[in-house]
PDB file of C-alpha atoms in Angstrom:
ATOM      1  CA  ARG A  19       0.000   0.000   0.000  1.00 45.00           C
ATOM      2  CA  TYR A  20       1.373   3.408  -0.998  1.00 41.00           C
ATOM      3  CA  GLU A  21       1.534   5.836   1.925  1.00 46.00           C
ATOM      4  CA  PRO A  22       3.086   9.113   0.728  1.00 46.00           C
ATOM      5  CA  TRP A  23       3.478  10.573   4.231  1.00 43.00           C
ATOM      6  CA  ARG A  24       5.935   7.770   5.087  1.00 47.00           C
ATOM      7  CA  THR A  25       8.368   8.961   2.416  1.00 49.00           C
ATOM      8  CA  ALA A  26       7.630  12.682   2.549  1.00 49.00           C
ATOM      9  CA  ALA A  27      10.534  13.553   4.854  1.00 46.00           C
ATOM     10  CA  ARG A  28      13.118  11.228   3.320  1.00 56.00           C
ATOM     11  CA  VAL A  29      14.146  13.519   0.471  1.00 75.00           C
ATOM     12  CA  ILE A  30      16.212  16.255   2.092  1.00 85.00           C
ATOM     13  CA  ALA A  31      17.997  18.881  -0.020  1.00 88.00           C
ATOM     14  CA  ARG A  32      20.287  20.707   2.400  1.00 91.00           C
ATOM     15  CA  THR A  33      21.570  24.209   1.816  1.00 93.00           C
ATOM     16  CA  ASP A  34      23.080  26.809   4.116  1.00 96.00           C
ATOM     17  CA  ILE A  35      20.224  28.847   5.577  1.00 96.00           C
ATOM     18  CA  ASN A  36      19.406  31.145   8.451  1.00 98.00           C
ATOM     19  CA  ILE A  37      16.673  29.136  10.147  1.00 97.00           C
ATOM     20  CA  ALA A  38      15.524  32.169  12.148  1.00 97.00           C
ATOM     21  CA  LYS A  39      14.747  34.008   8.924  1.00 97.00           C
ATOM     22  CA  VAL A  40      12.860  31.020   7.489  1.00 95.00           C
ATOM     23  CA  CYS A  41      10.864  30.507  10.687  1.00 95.00           C
ATOM     24  CA  ARG A  42      10.123  34.230  11.119  1.00 96.00           C
ATOM     25  CA  GLN A  43       8.582  34.255   7.645  1.00 96.00           C
ATOM     26  CA  THR A  44       6.479  31.199   8.528  1.00 94.00           C
ATOM     27  CA  VAL A  45       5.274  32.843  11.751  1.00 95.00           C
ATOM     28  CA  GLU A  46       4.386  36.047   9.871  1.00 96.00           C
ATOM     29  CA  GLU A  47       2.374  34.084   7.290  1.00 95.00           C
ATOM     30  CA  ILE A  48       0.462  32.135   9.950  1.00 94.00           C
ATOM     31  CA  ALA A  49      -0.157  35.316  11.972  1.00 93.00           C
ATOM     32  CA  ALA A  50      -1.533  37.025   8.848  1.00 95.00           C
ATOM     33  CA  LEU A  51      -3.982  34.132   8.363  1.00 94.00           C
ATOM     34  CA  HIS A  52      -5.091  34.414  12.007  1.00 94.00           C
ATOM     35  CA  PRO A  53      -5.113  38.149  12.810  1.00 94.00           C
ATOM     36  CA  GLN A  54      -7.112  37.535  16.007  1.00 92.00           C
ATOM     37  CA  ARG A  55      -4.155  35.577  17.454  1.00 93.00           C
ATOM     38  CA  VAL A  56      -0.994  37.057  18.970  1.00 94.00           C
ATOM     39  CA  VAL A  57       2.127  35.200  17.867  1.00 95.00           C
ATOM     40  CA  ASN A  58       5.382  36.437  19.394  1.00 96.00           C
ATOM     41  CA  PHE A  59       8.703  35.597  17.770  1.00 97.00           C
ATOM     42  CA  GLU A  60      12.194  35.865  19.246  1.00 97.00           C
ATOM     43  CA  ALA A  61      15.506  34.631  17.830  1.00 98.00           C
ATOM     44  CA  SER A  62      18.959  34.746  19.390  1.00 98.00           C
ATOM     45  CA  GLY A  63      22.416  33.397  18.747  1.00 97.00           C
ATOM     46  CA  ASP A  64      23.861  32.010  15.531  1.00 97.00           C
ATOM     47  CA  CYS A  65      20.957  30.412  13.653  1.00 97.00           C
ATOM     48  CA  HIS A  66      22.828  29.462  10.486  1.00 97.00           C
ATOM     49  CA  GLY A  67      23.079  25.823   9.512  1.00 96.00           C
ATOM     50  CA  HIS A  68      22.690  23.217   6.824  1.00 95.00           C
ATOM     51  CA  TRP A  69      19.022  22.268   6.404  1.00 95.00           C
ATOM     52  CA  ASP A  70      16.322  21.819   3.786  1.00 95.00           C
ATOM     53  CA  SER A  71      14.487  25.141   3.861  1.00 95.00           C
ATOM     54  CA  GLY A  72      11.241  23.782   2.400  1.00 93.00           C
ATOM     55  CA  ARG A  73      11.063  20.833   4.772  1.00 94.00           C
ATOM     56  CA  ILE A  74      11.957  22.986   7.801  1.00 95.00           C
ATOM     57  CA  THR A  75       9.207  25.409   6.783  1.00 95.00           C
ATOM     58  CA  GLN A  76       6.745  22.503   6.528  1.00 94.00           C
ATOM     59  CA  ALA A  77       7.700  21.104   9.944  1.00 95.00           C
ATOM     60  CA  PHE A  78       7.697  24.470  11.673  1.00 94.00           C
ATOM     61  CA  SER A  79       4.401  25.467  10.056  1.00 94.00           C
ATOM     62  CA  ASN A  80       2.805  22.252  11.360  1.00 92.00           C
ATOM     63  CA  VAL A  81       3.862  22.981  14.946  1.00 94.00           C
ATOM     64  CA  VAL A  82       2.861  26.664  14.907  1.00 95.00           C
ATOM     65  CA  SER A  83      -0.444  25.856  13.182  1.00 91.00           C
ATOM     66  CA  ASN A  84      -1.186  23.286  15.895  1.00 89.00           C
ATOM     67  CA  ALA A  85      -0.557  25.954  18.532  1.00 92.00           C
ATOM     68  CA  VAL A  86      -3.008  28.258  16.764  1.00 92.00           C
ATOM     69  CA  GLN A  87      -5.597  25.494  16.385  1.00 87.00           C
ATOM     70  CA  HIS A  88      -5.376  24.032  19.889  1.00 85.00           C
ATOM     71  CA  GLY A  89      -4.226  27.004  21.962  1.00 88.00           C
ATOM     72  CA  SER A  90      -6.381  29.476  23.808  1.00 90.00           C
ATOM     73  CA  ASP A  91      -7.218  32.562  21.776  1.00 89.00           C
ATOM     74  CA  LYS A  92      -6.889  34.583  25.002  1.00 92.00           C
ATOM     75  CA  THR A  93      -3.138  33.987  25.384  1.00 93.00           C
ATOM     76  CA  PRO A  94      -0.249  34.530  22.981  1.00 95.00           C
ATOM     77  CA  ILE A  95       1.744  31.863  21.198  1.00 96.00           C
ATOM     78  CA  ASN A  96       5.443  32.312  21.925  1.00 97.00           C
ATOM     79  CA  VAL A  97       7.975  31.128  19.375  1.00 97.00           C
ATOM     80  CA  THR A  98      11.673  31.163  20.250  1.00 98.00           C
ATOM     81  CA  ILE A  99      14.722  30.103  18.305  1.00 98.00           C
ATOM     82  CA  ARG A 100      18.134  29.919  19.905  1.00 98.00           C
ATOM     83  CA  GLY A 101      21.365  29.120  18.123  1.00 97.00           C
ATOM     84  CA  ASP A 102      23.713  27.558  20.641  1.00 91.00           C
ATOM     85  CA  GLY A 103      27.005  25.870  19.767  1.00 92.00           C
ATOM     86  CA  ASP A 104      26.391  23.058  17.286  1.00 95.00           C
ATOM     87  CA  GLU A 105      22.599  23.125  17.420  1.00 96.00           C
ATOM     88  CA  VAL A 106      19.541  25.307  17.094  1.00 98.00           C
ATOM     89  CA  VAL A 107      16.623  24.913  19.494  1.00 98.00           C
ATOM     90  CA  LEU A 108      13.148  25.936  18.334  1.00 97.00           C
ATOM     91  CA  ALA A 109      10.309  26.129  20.848  1.00 97.00           C
ATOM     92  CA  VAL A 110       6.607  26.821  20.310  1.00 96.00           C
ATOM     93  CA  HIS A 111       4.644  27.497  23.496  1.00 97.00           C
ATOM     94  CA  ASN A 112       0.931  28.072  24.010  1.00 94.00           C
ATOM     95  CA  HIS A 113      -1.767  27.739  26.629  1.00 93.00           C
ATOM     96  CA  GLY A 114      -4.906  25.754  25.923  1.00 85.00           C
ATOM     97  CA  ALA A 115      -6.181  22.246  26.412  1.00 84.00           C
ATOM     98  CA  VAL A 116      -3.557  20.091  28.100  1.00 84.00           C
ATOM     99  CA  ILE A 117      -2.296  17.084  26.178  1.00 81.00           C
ATOM    100  CA  PRO A 118      -2.958  14.113  28.483  1.00 80.00           C
ATOM    101  CA  ASN A 119       0.151  12.261  29.676  1.00 80.00           C
ATOM    102  CA  THR A 120      -1.219   9.066  28.153  1.00 78.00           C
ATOM    103  CA  GLU A 121      -1.151  10.739  24.721  1.00 74.00           C
ATOM    104  CA  LEU A 122       2.279  12.408  24.889  1.00 70.00           C
ATOM    105  CA  GLU A 123       4.143   9.269  23.747  1.00 76.00           C
ATOM    106  CA  ARG A 124       1.790   8.689  20.817  1.00 69.00           C
ATOM    107  CA  ILE A 125       1.345  12.258  19.635  1.00 71.00           C
ATOM    108  CA  PHE A 126       3.907  11.803  16.831  1.00 66.00           C
ATOM    109  CA  ASP A 127       2.308   8.572  15.546  1.00 64.00           C
ATOM    110  CA  PRO A 128       0.688   8.731  12.085  1.00 62.00           C
ATOM    111  CA  MET A 129      -3.084   9.148  11.918  1.00 53.00           C
ATOM    112  CA  HIS A 130      -3.247   9.833  15.672  1.00 52.00           C
ATOM    113  CA  ARG A 131      -5.431  12.668  16.886  1.00 53.00           C
ATOM    114  CA  ILE A 132      -6.708  13.637  20.289  1.00 54.00           C
ATOM    115  CA  GLU A 133      -9.639  15.783  21.280  1.00 53.00           C
ATOM    116  CA  GLY A 134      -9.976  16.793  24.868  1.00 48.00           C
ATOM    117  CA  ASP A 135      -8.705  13.787  26.770  1.00 41.00           C
ATOM    118  CA  ARG A 136      -9.348  11.022  24.251  1.00 40.00           C
ATOM    119  CA  PRO A 137      -8.106   9.830  20.843  1.00 40.00           C
ATOM    120  CA  VAL A 138     -10.514  10.412  17.964  1.00 41.00           C
ATOM    121  CA  ALA A 139     -10.930   9.108  14.444  1.00 41.00           C
ATOM    122  CA  PRO A 140      -9.639  11.287  11.594  1.00 43.00           C
ATOM    123  CA  ARG A 141     -11.965  13.887  10.126  1.00 46.00           C
ATOM    124  CA  GLU A 142     -10.791  16.828   8.036  1.00 47.00           C
ATOM    125  CA  ASN A 143      -7.518  16.725   9.960  1.00 49.00           C
ATOM    126  CA  LEU A 144      -5.868  13.373   9.303  1.00 50.00           C
ATOM    127  CA  GLY A 145      -3.457  13.499  12.217  1.00 58.00           C
ATOM    128  CA  LEU A 146      -0.369  13.476  10.005  1.00 69.00           C
ATOM    129  CA  GLY A 147       1.112  16.907  10.731  1.00 75.00           C
ATOM    130  CA  LEU A 148       3.106  16.020  13.847  1.00 86.00           C
ATOM    131  CA  TYR A 149       4.134  12.661  12.384  1.00 87.00           C
ATOM    132  CA  ILE A 150       5.489  14.378   9.262  1.00 89.00           C
ATOM    133  CA  THR A 151       7.148  17.001  11.460  1.00 91.00           C
ATOM    134  CA  GLU A 152       8.886  14.319  13.521  1.00 92.00           C
ATOM    135  CA  ARG A 153      10.071  12.563  10.346  1.00 92.00           C
ATOM    136  CA  ILE A 154      11.464  15.823   8.902  1.00 93.00           C
ATOM    137  CA  VAL A 155      13.237  16.640  12.163  1.00 94.00           C
ATOM    138  CA  ALA A 156      14.677  13.101  12.367  1.00 92.00           C
ATOM    139  CA  ALA A 157      15.840  13.290   8.737  1.00 92.00           C
ATOM    140  CA  HIS A 158      17.831  16.380   9.756  1.00 94.00           C
ATOM    141  CA  GLY A 159      19.417  14.452  12.648  1.00 93.00           C
ATOM    142  CA  GLY A 160      17.282  16.232  15.236  1.00 95.00           C
ATOM    143  CA  THR A 161      14.669  15.491  17.862  1.00 94.00           C
ATOM    144  CA  ILE A 162      11.259  16.869  18.780  1.00 94.00           C
ATOM    145  CA  GLY A 163       9.545  16.619  22.132  1.00 93.00           C
ATOM    146  CA  VAL A 164       6.496  17.986  23.887  1.00 92.00           C
ATOM    147  CA  GLU A 165       5.641  18.934  27.450  1.00 93.00           C
ATOM    148  CA  SER A 166       2.123  19.856  28.518  1.00 91.00           C
ATOM    149  CA  SER A 167       0.629  20.848  31.864  1.00 91.00           C
ATOM    150  CA  GLN A 168      -2.174  23.050  33.133  1.00 90.00           C
ATOM    151  CA  ASP A 169       0.249  25.422  34.892  1.00 91.00           C
ATOM    152  CA  LYS A 170       2.925  25.763  32.212  1.00 93.00           C
ATOM    153  CA  GLY A 171       0.944  25.204  29.028  1.00 93.00           C
ATOM    154  CA  THR A 172       2.209  23.196  26.067  1.00 93.00           C
ATOM    155  CA  THR A 173       5.660  23.499  24.541  1.00 96.00           C
ATOM    156  CA  PHE A 174       6.947  21.677  21.486  1.00 94.00           C
ATOM    157  CA  THR A 175      10.748  21.782  21.371  1.00 97.00           C
ATOM    158  CA  ILE A 176      12.839  20.900  18.329  1.00 97.00           C
ATOM    159  CA  HIS A 177      16.604  20.353  18.551  1.00 97.00           C
ATOM    160  CA  LEU A 178      18.417  20.489  15.203  1.00 97.00           C
ATOM    161  CA  PRO A 179      22.143  20.025  14.689  1.00 96.00           C
ATOM    162  CA  LYS A 180      23.600  22.753  12.508  1.00 96.00           C
ATOM    163  CA  ARG A 181      25.506  20.203  10.447  1.00 91.00           C
ATOM    164  CA  VAL A 182      25.016  16.481   9.974  1.00 76.00           C
ATOM    165  CA  ARG A 183      27.927  14.381   8.813  1.00 62.00           C
ATOM    166  CA  THR A 184      27.140  11.130   7.068  1.00 57.00           C
ATOM    167  CA  ALA A 185      29.485   8.435   5.794  1.00 43.00           C
ATOM    168  CA  SER A 186      28.649   9.260   2.168  1.00 42.00           C
ATOM    169  CA  LEU A 187      29.268  12.977   2.748  1.00 42.00           C
ATOM    170  CA  GLU A 188      32.566  12.273   4.477  1.00 38.00           C
ATOM    171  CA  MET A 189      33.592  10.022   1.589  1.00 36.00           C
ATOM    172  CA  SER A 190      32.751  12.597  -1.069  1.00 37.00           C
ATOM    173  CA  GLU A 191      34.599  15.337   0.810  1.00 42.00           C
ATOM    174  CA  SER A 192      37.752  13.263   1.163  1.00 40.00           C
ATOM    175  CA  THR A 193      37.988  12.318  -2.522  1.00 40.00           C
TER     176      THR A 193
END
């Protein structure tokens, strides 16, 4: 059976980019589509690295769009990007419905959605956005995690190495 979302993140075309610039543009586009929402953006440190701009945009857009969709419209969404040493850390924080602890481990599974405190069957949202995001992040050698509580809200955090060395890349550079 052909499942295009399983291969969507496998084709990565890396170039040198400023991820803060790419993500700021994504935040501005999402904020323009949702003028009733406040989306704050802050970047610090060296945010240059070797990533696929289109795939990073897709992943980041999925996470910010989820914050808009599931967050409270009475509180802002805070997006931060920090370049630190050999990695960049992207965080998207919002307040809204808490993701139940029982769902945190499965939230990146394909076709998995939750509503309130229970999983639900797909409707217009297929439950692929966070799965695709996790696959894109992993294809870049990074990780994504989520924390959610009533007091602190929900934060998705992405760690991306600025450079990924592979055996084939090392071979081509040494010849």
